[in-house]
Amino acid sequence: MAMKNLLGTGVFNWKGNSIKIRSELGALDALFQATGKDPLTLLQTATSQMEMAELFFHLQYDTAYTREEIYAGLFARLDDFLSEEFQMKLAKCLADCIGTELVEKLEPAEDTQKK
């Protein structure tokens, strides 16, 4: 019996550019070899444009974009990268890739205990 594929695929679209990423074992290993960082930790903690370009380069699925193409097409414009819309789309893509639920409310719940 063949194993079922449970890998999630994240799709990121921004201003006419699109890329799919997937957390396949070989791609995660290549990301580790390139960065020396645990790939799943990097997926959850990457914050810079360069880290994102490197991450997307190694995890891309069904494409063969260069690092430069990924950086220029998705991450080079700081004003885009810092926008709330961009960050929400990026968070959803990464969550889909690693199979986690996207937290809708990013702020912690208010403390309702009386002091």
mmCIF file with all atom_site columns, C-alpha atoms in Angstrom:
data_model
loop_
_atom_site.group_PDB
_atom_site.id
_atom_site.type_symbol
_atom_site.label_atom_id
_atom_site.label_alt_id
_atom_site.label_comp_id
_atom_site.label_asym_id
_atom_site.label_entity_id
_atom_site.label_seq_id
_atom_site.pdbx_PDB_ins_code
_atom_site.Cartn_x
_atom_site.Cartn_y
_atom_site.Cartn_z
_atom_site.occupancy
_atom_site.B_iso_or_equiv
_atom_site.pdbx_formal_charge
_atom_site.auth_seq_id
_atom_site.auth_comp_id
_atom_site.auth_asym_id
_atom_site.auth_atom_id
_atom_site.pdbx_PDB_model_num
ATOM 1   C CA . MET A 1 1   ? 0.000  0.000  0.000   1.00 0.00 ? 1   MET A CA 1
ATOM 2   C CA . ALA A 1 2   ? 1.347  3.404  -0.962  1.00 0.00 ? 2   ALA A CA 1
ATOM 3   C CA . MET A 1 3   ? 1.568  6.166  1.608   1.00 0.00 ? 3   MET A CA 1
ATOM 4   C CA . LYS A 1 4   ? -0.721 9.135  1.133   1.00 0.00 ? 4   LYS A CA 1
ATOM 5   C CA . ASN A 1 5   ? 0.893  12.485 0.506   1.00 0.00 ? 5   ASN A CA 1
ATOM 6   C CA . LEU A 1 6   ? 0.165  14.746 3.462   1.00 0.00 ? 6   LEU A CA 1
ATOM 7   C CA . LEU A 1 7   ? 2.452  17.591 2.465   1.00 0.00 ? 7   LEU A CA 1
ATOM 8   C CA . GLY A 1 8   ? 0.873  20.991 2.366   1.00 0.00 ? 8   GLY A CA 1
ATOM 9   C CA . THR A 1 9   ? 1.519  23.339 -0.506  1.00 0.00 ? 9   THR A CA 1
ATOM 10  C CA . GLY A 1 10  ? 1.580  27.052 0.088   1.00 0.00 ? 10  GLY A CA 1
ATOM 11  C CA . VAL A 1 11  ? 0.834  29.427 -2.763  1.00 0.00 ? 11  VAL A CA 1
ATOM 12  C CA . PHE A 1 12  ? 2.046  33.019 -2.650  1.00 0.00 ? 12  PHE A CA 1
ATOM 13  C CA . ASN A 1 13  ? 0.723  35.584 -5.125  1.00 0.00 ? 13  ASN A CA 1
ATOM 14  C CA . TRP A 1 14  ? 1.895  39.172 -5.161  1.00 0.00 ? 14  TRP A CA 1
ATOM 15  C CA . LYS A 1 15  ? 1.454  41.781 -7.896  1.00 0.00 ? 15  LYS A CA 1
ATOM 16  C CA . GLY A 1 16  ? 1.210  39.269 -10.728 1.00 0.00 ? 16  GLY A CA 1
ATOM 17  C CA . ASN A 1 17  ? 3.969  36.980 -9.462  1.00 0.00 ? 17  ASN A CA 1
ATOM 18  C CA . SER A 1 18  ? 3.156  33.558 -8.091  1.00 0.00 ? 18  SER A CA 1
ATOM 19  C CA . ILE A 1 19  ? 5.117  30.733 -6.500  1.00 0.00 ? 19  ILE A CA 1
ATOM 20  C CA . LYS A 1 20  ? 4.192  27.472 -4.796  1.00 0.00 ? 20  LYS A CA 1
ATOM 21  C CA . ILE A 1 21  ? 6.253  26.153 -1.913  1.00 0.00 ? 21  ILE A CA 1
ATOM 22  C CA . ARG A 1 22  ? 6.157  22.751 -0.257  1.00 0.00 ? 22  ARG A CA 1
ATOM 23  C CA . SER A 1 23  ? 7.909  21.270 2.757   1.00 0.00 ? 23  SER A CA 1
ATOM 24  C CA . GLU A 1 24  ? 9.326  18.157 1.089   1.00 0.00 ? 24  GLU A CA 1
ATOM 25  C CA . LEU A 1 25  ? 12.135 16.364 2.928   1.00 0.00 ? 25  LEU A CA 1
ATOM 26  C CA . GLY A 1 26  ? 14.724 16.904 0.172   1.00 0.00 ? 26  GLY A CA 1
ATOM 27  C CA . ALA A 1 27  ? 13.914 20.605 -0.036  1.00 0.00 ? 27  ALA A CA 1
ATOM 28  C CA . LEU A 1 28  ? 14.068 20.984 3.750   1.00 0.00 ? 28  LEU A CA 1
ATOM 29  C CA . ASP A 1 29  ? 17.449 19.254 3.760   1.00 0.00 ? 29  ASP A CA 1
ATOM 30  C CA . ALA A 1 30  ? 18.735 21.558 1.003   1.00 0.00 ? 30  ALA A CA 1
ATOM 31  C CA . LEU A 1 31  ? 17.533 24.551 3.022   1.00 0.00 ? 31  LEU A CA 1
ATOM 32  C CA . PHE A 1 32  ? 19.370 23.217 6.085   1.00 0.00 ? 32  PHE A CA 1
ATOM 33  C CA . GLN A 1 33  ? 22.549 22.625 4.072   1.00 0.00 ? 33  GLN A CA 1
ATOM 34  C CA . ALA A 1 34  ? 22.418 26.170 2.670   1.00 0.00 ? 34  ALA A CA 1
ATOM 35  C CA . THR A 1 35  ? 21.615 27.982 5.920   1.00 0.00 ? 35  THR A CA 1
ATOM 36  C CA . GLY A 1 36  ? 22.748 25.714 8.739   1.00 0.00 ? 36  GLY A CA 1
ATOM 37  C CA . LYS A 1 37  ? 19.429 26.442 10.438  1.00 0.00 ? 37  LYS A CA 1
ATOM 38  C CA . ASP A 1 38  ? 16.618 24.044 11.276  1.00 0.00 ? 38  ASP A CA 1
ATOM 39  C CA . PRO A 1 39  ? 14.214 24.423 8.330   1.00 0.00 ? 39  PRO A CA 1
ATOM 40  C CA . LEU A 1 40  ? 10.976 24.240 10.316  1.00 0.00 ? 40  LEU A CA 1
ATOM 41  C CA . THR A 1 41  ? 12.267 26.813 12.780  1.00 0.00 ? 41  THR A CA 1
ATOM 42  C CA . LEU A 1 42  ? 13.329 29.022 9.868   1.00 0.00 ? 42  LEU A CA 1
ATOM 43  C CA . LEU A 1 43  ? 9.867  28.649 8.322   1.00 0.00 ? 43  LEU A CA 1
ATOM 44  C CA . GLN A 1 44  ? 8.357  29.999 11.510  1.00 0.00 ? 44  GLN A CA 1
ATOM 45  C CA . THR A 1 45  ? 10.902 32.683 12.377  1.00 0.00 ? 45  THR A CA 1
ATOM 46  C CA . ALA A 1 46  ? 12.306 34.097 9.118   1.00 0.00 ? 46  ALA A CA 1
ATOM 47  C CA . THR A 1 47  ? 11.752 37.845 9.063   1.00 0.00 ? 47  THR A CA 1
ATOM 48  C CA . SER A 1 48  ? 14.165 39.352 6.555   1.00 0.00 ? 48  SER A CA 1
ATOM 49  C CA . GLN A 1 49  ? 13.713 39.684 2.824   1.00 0.00 ? 49  GLN A CA 1
ATOM 50  C CA . MET A 1 50  ? 16.882 37.673 2.189   1.00 0.00 ? 50  MET A CA 1
ATOM 51  C CA . GLU A 1 51  ? 15.802 34.832 4.497   1.00 0.00 ? 51  GLU A CA 1
ATOM 52  C CA . MET A 1 52  ? 12.451 34.664 2.725   1.00 0.00 ? 52  MET A CA 1
ATOM 53  C CA . ALA A 1 53  ? 14.072 34.586 -0.714  1.00 0.00 ? 53  ALA A CA 1
ATOM 54  C CA . GLU A 1 54  ? 16.378 31.761 0.404   1.00 0.00 ? 54  GLU A CA 1
ATOM 55  C CA . LEU A 1 55  ? 13.502 29.863 1.975   1.00 0.00 ? 55  LEU A CA 1
ATOM 56  C CA . PHE A 1 56  ? 11.298 30.187 -1.103  1.00 0.00 ? 56  PHE A CA 1
ATOM 57  C CA . PHE A 1 57  ? 14.205 29.259 -3.381  1.00 0.00 ? 57  PHE A CA 1
ATOM 58  C CA . HIS A 1 58  ? 14.678 25.902 -1.681  1.00 0.00 ? 58  HIS A CA 1
ATOM 59  C CA . LEU A 1 59  ? 11.012 25.102 -1.065  1.00 0.00 ? 59  LEU A CA 1
ATOM 60  C CA . GLN A 1 60  ? 9.636  26.105 -4.478  1.00 0.00 ? 60  GLN A CA 1
ATOM 61  C CA . TYR A 1 61  ? 7.481  23.472 -6.114  1.00 0.00 ? 61  TYR A CA 1
ATOM 62  C CA . ASP A 1 62  ? 6.820  23.050 -9.862  1.00 0.00 ? 62  ASP A CA 1
ATOM 63  C CA . THR A 1 63  ? 9.126  25.978 -10.704 1.00 0.00 ? 63  THR A CA 1
ATOM 64  C CA . ALA A 1 64  ? 12.853 26.574 -11.041 1.00 0.00 ? 64  ALA A CA 1
ATOM 65  C CA . TYR A 1 65  ? 13.229 30.262 -10.225 1.00 0.00 ? 65  TYR A CA 1
ATOM 66  C CA . THR A 1 66  ? 16.643 31.552 -9.222  1.00 0.00 ? 66  THR A CA 1
ATOM 67  C CA . ARG A 1 67  ? 17.182 33.232 -5.870  1.00 0.00 ? 67  ARG A CA 1
ATOM 68  C CA . GLU A 1 68  ? 17.499 36.530 -7.722  1.00 0.00 ? 68  GLU A CA 1
ATOM 69  C CA . GLU A 1 69  ? 14.174 36.061 -9.529  1.00 0.00 ? 69  GLU A CA 1
ATOM 70  C CA . ILE A 1 70  ? 12.392 35.209 -6.292  1.00 0.00 ? 70  ILE A CA 1
ATOM 71  C CA . TYR A 1 71  ? 13.945 38.131 -4.455  1.00 0.00 ? 71  TYR A CA 1
ATOM 72  C CA . ALA A 1 72  ? 13.257 40.632 -7.253  1.00 0.00 ? 72  ALA A CA 1
ATOM 73  C CA . GLY A 1 73  ? 9.728  39.395 -7.935  1.00 0.00 ? 73  GLY A CA 1
ATOM 74  C CA . LEU A 1 74  ? 8.498  39.057 -4.368  1.00 0.00 ? 74  LEU A CA 1
ATOM 75  C CA . PHE A 1 75  ? 10.716 40.468 -1.656  1.00 0.00 ? 75  PHE A CA 1
ATOM 76  C CA . ALA A 1 76  ? 12.826 43.359 -2.986  1.00 0.00 ? 76  ALA A CA 1
ATOM 77  C CA . ARG A 1 77  ? 10.410 46.217 -2.317  1.00 0.00 ? 77  ARG A CA 1
ATOM 78  C CA . LEU A 1 78  ? 10.602 47.058 1.375   1.00 0.00 ? 78  LEU A CA 1
ATOM 79  C CA . ASP A 1 79  ? 7.309  48.989 1.379   1.00 0.00 ? 79  ASP A CA 1
ATOM 80  C CA . ASP A 1 80  ? 5.518  45.912 -0.033  1.00 0.00 ? 80  ASP A CA 1
ATOM 81  C CA . PHE A 1 81  ? 7.337  43.543 2.323   1.00 0.00 ? 81  PHE A CA 1
ATOM 82  C CA . LEU A 1 82  ? 6.311  45.566 5.383   1.00 0.00 ? 82  LEU A CA 1
ATOM 83  C CA . SER A 1 83  ? 2.674  46.012 4.355   1.00 0.00 ? 83  SER A CA 1
ATOM 84  C CA . GLU A 1 84  ? 0.004  44.235 6.384   1.00 0.00 ? 84  GLU A CA 1
ATOM 85  C CA . GLU A 1 85  ? -1.549 42.665 3.266   1.00 0.00 ? 85  GLU A CA 1
ATOM 86  C CA . PHE A 1 86  ? 1.799  41.216 2.173   1.00 0.00 ? 86  PHE A CA 1
ATOM 87  C CA . GLN A 1 87  ? 2.554  39.850 5.639   1.00 0.00 ? 87  GLN A CA 1
ATOM 88  C CA . MET A 1 88  ? -0.882 38.220 5.936   1.00 0.00 ? 88  MET A CA 1
ATOM 89  C CA . LYS A 1 89  ? -0.530 36.547 2.532   1.00 0.00 ? 89  LYS A CA 1
ATOM 90  C CA . LEU A 1 90  ? 2.968  35.407 3.442   1.00 0.00 ? 90  LEU A CA 1
ATOM 91  C CA . ALA A 1 91  ? 1.804  34.012 6.800   1.00 0.00 ? 91  ALA A CA 1
ATOM 92  C CA . LYS A 1 92  ? -1.014 32.083 5.121   1.00 0.00 ? 92  LYS A CA 1
ATOM 93  C CA . CYS A 1 93  ? 1.340  30.648 2.498   1.00 0.00 ? 93  CYS A CA 1
ATOM 94  C CA . LEU A 1 94  ? 3.832  29.496 5.126   1.00 0.00 ? 94  LEU A CA 1
ATOM 95  C CA . ALA A 1 95  ? 1.098  28.047 7.340   1.00 0.00 ? 95  ALA A CA 1
ATOM 96  C CA . ASP A 1 96  ? -0.319 26.112 4.375   1.00 0.00 ? 96  ASP A CA 1
ATOM 97  C CA . CYS A 1 97  ? 3.170  24.855 3.537   1.00 0.00 ? 97  CYS A CA 1
ATOM 98  C CA . ILE A 1 98  ? 3.856  23.384 6.962   1.00 0.00 ? 98  ILE A CA 1
ATOM 99  C CA . GLY A 1 99  ? 0.303  22.348 7.741   1.00 0.00 ? 99  GLY A CA 1
ATOM 100 C CA . THR A 1 100 ? -0.529 24.662 10.618  1.00 0.00 ? 100 THR A CA 1
ATOM 101 C CA . GLU A 1 101 ? -3.608 26.721 11.236  1.00 0.00 ? 101 GLU A CA 1
ATOM 102 C CA . LEU A 1 102 ? -3.140 30.444 10.721  1.00 0.00 ? 102 LEU A CA 1
ATOM 103 C CA . VAL A 1 103 ? -3.883 32.337 13.905  1.00 0.00 ? 103 VAL A CA 1
ATOM 104 C CA . GLU A 1 104 ? -6.563 34.854 12.959  1.00 0.00 ? 104 GLU A CA 1
ATOM 105 C CA . LYS A 1 105 ? -6.022 37.112 15.917  1.00 0.00 ? 105 LYS A CA 1
ATOM 106 C CA . LEU A 1 106 ? -2.387 37.979 16.435  1.00 0.00 ? 106 LEU A CA 1
ATOM 107 C CA . GLU A 1 107 ? -2.842 39.964 19.652  1.00 0.00 ? 107 GLU A CA 1
ATOM 108 C CA . PRO A 1 108 ? -2.936 38.009 22.912  1.00 0.00 ? 108 PRO A CA 1
ATOM 109 C CA . ALA A 1 109 ? -6.271 37.785 24.697  1.00 0.00 ? 109 ALA A CA 1
ATOM 110 C CA . GLU A 1 110 ? -6.894 40.465 27.262  1.00 0.00 ? 110 GLU A CA 1
ATOM 111 C CA . ASP A 1 111 ? -6.267 39.541 30.865  1.00 0.00 ? 111 ASP A CA 1
ATOM 112 C CA . THR A 1 112 ? -9.722 39.215 32.383  1.00 0.00 ? 112 THR A CA 1
ATOM 113 C CA . GLN A 1 113 ? -8.569 38.312 35.886  1.00 0.00 ? 113 GLN A CA 1
ATOM 114 C CA . LYS A 1 114 ? -9.201 40.896 38.560  1.00 0.00 ? 114 LYS A CA 1
ATOM 115 C CA . LYS A 1 115 ? -6.113 42.169 40.270  1.00 0.00 ? 115 LYS A CA 1
#
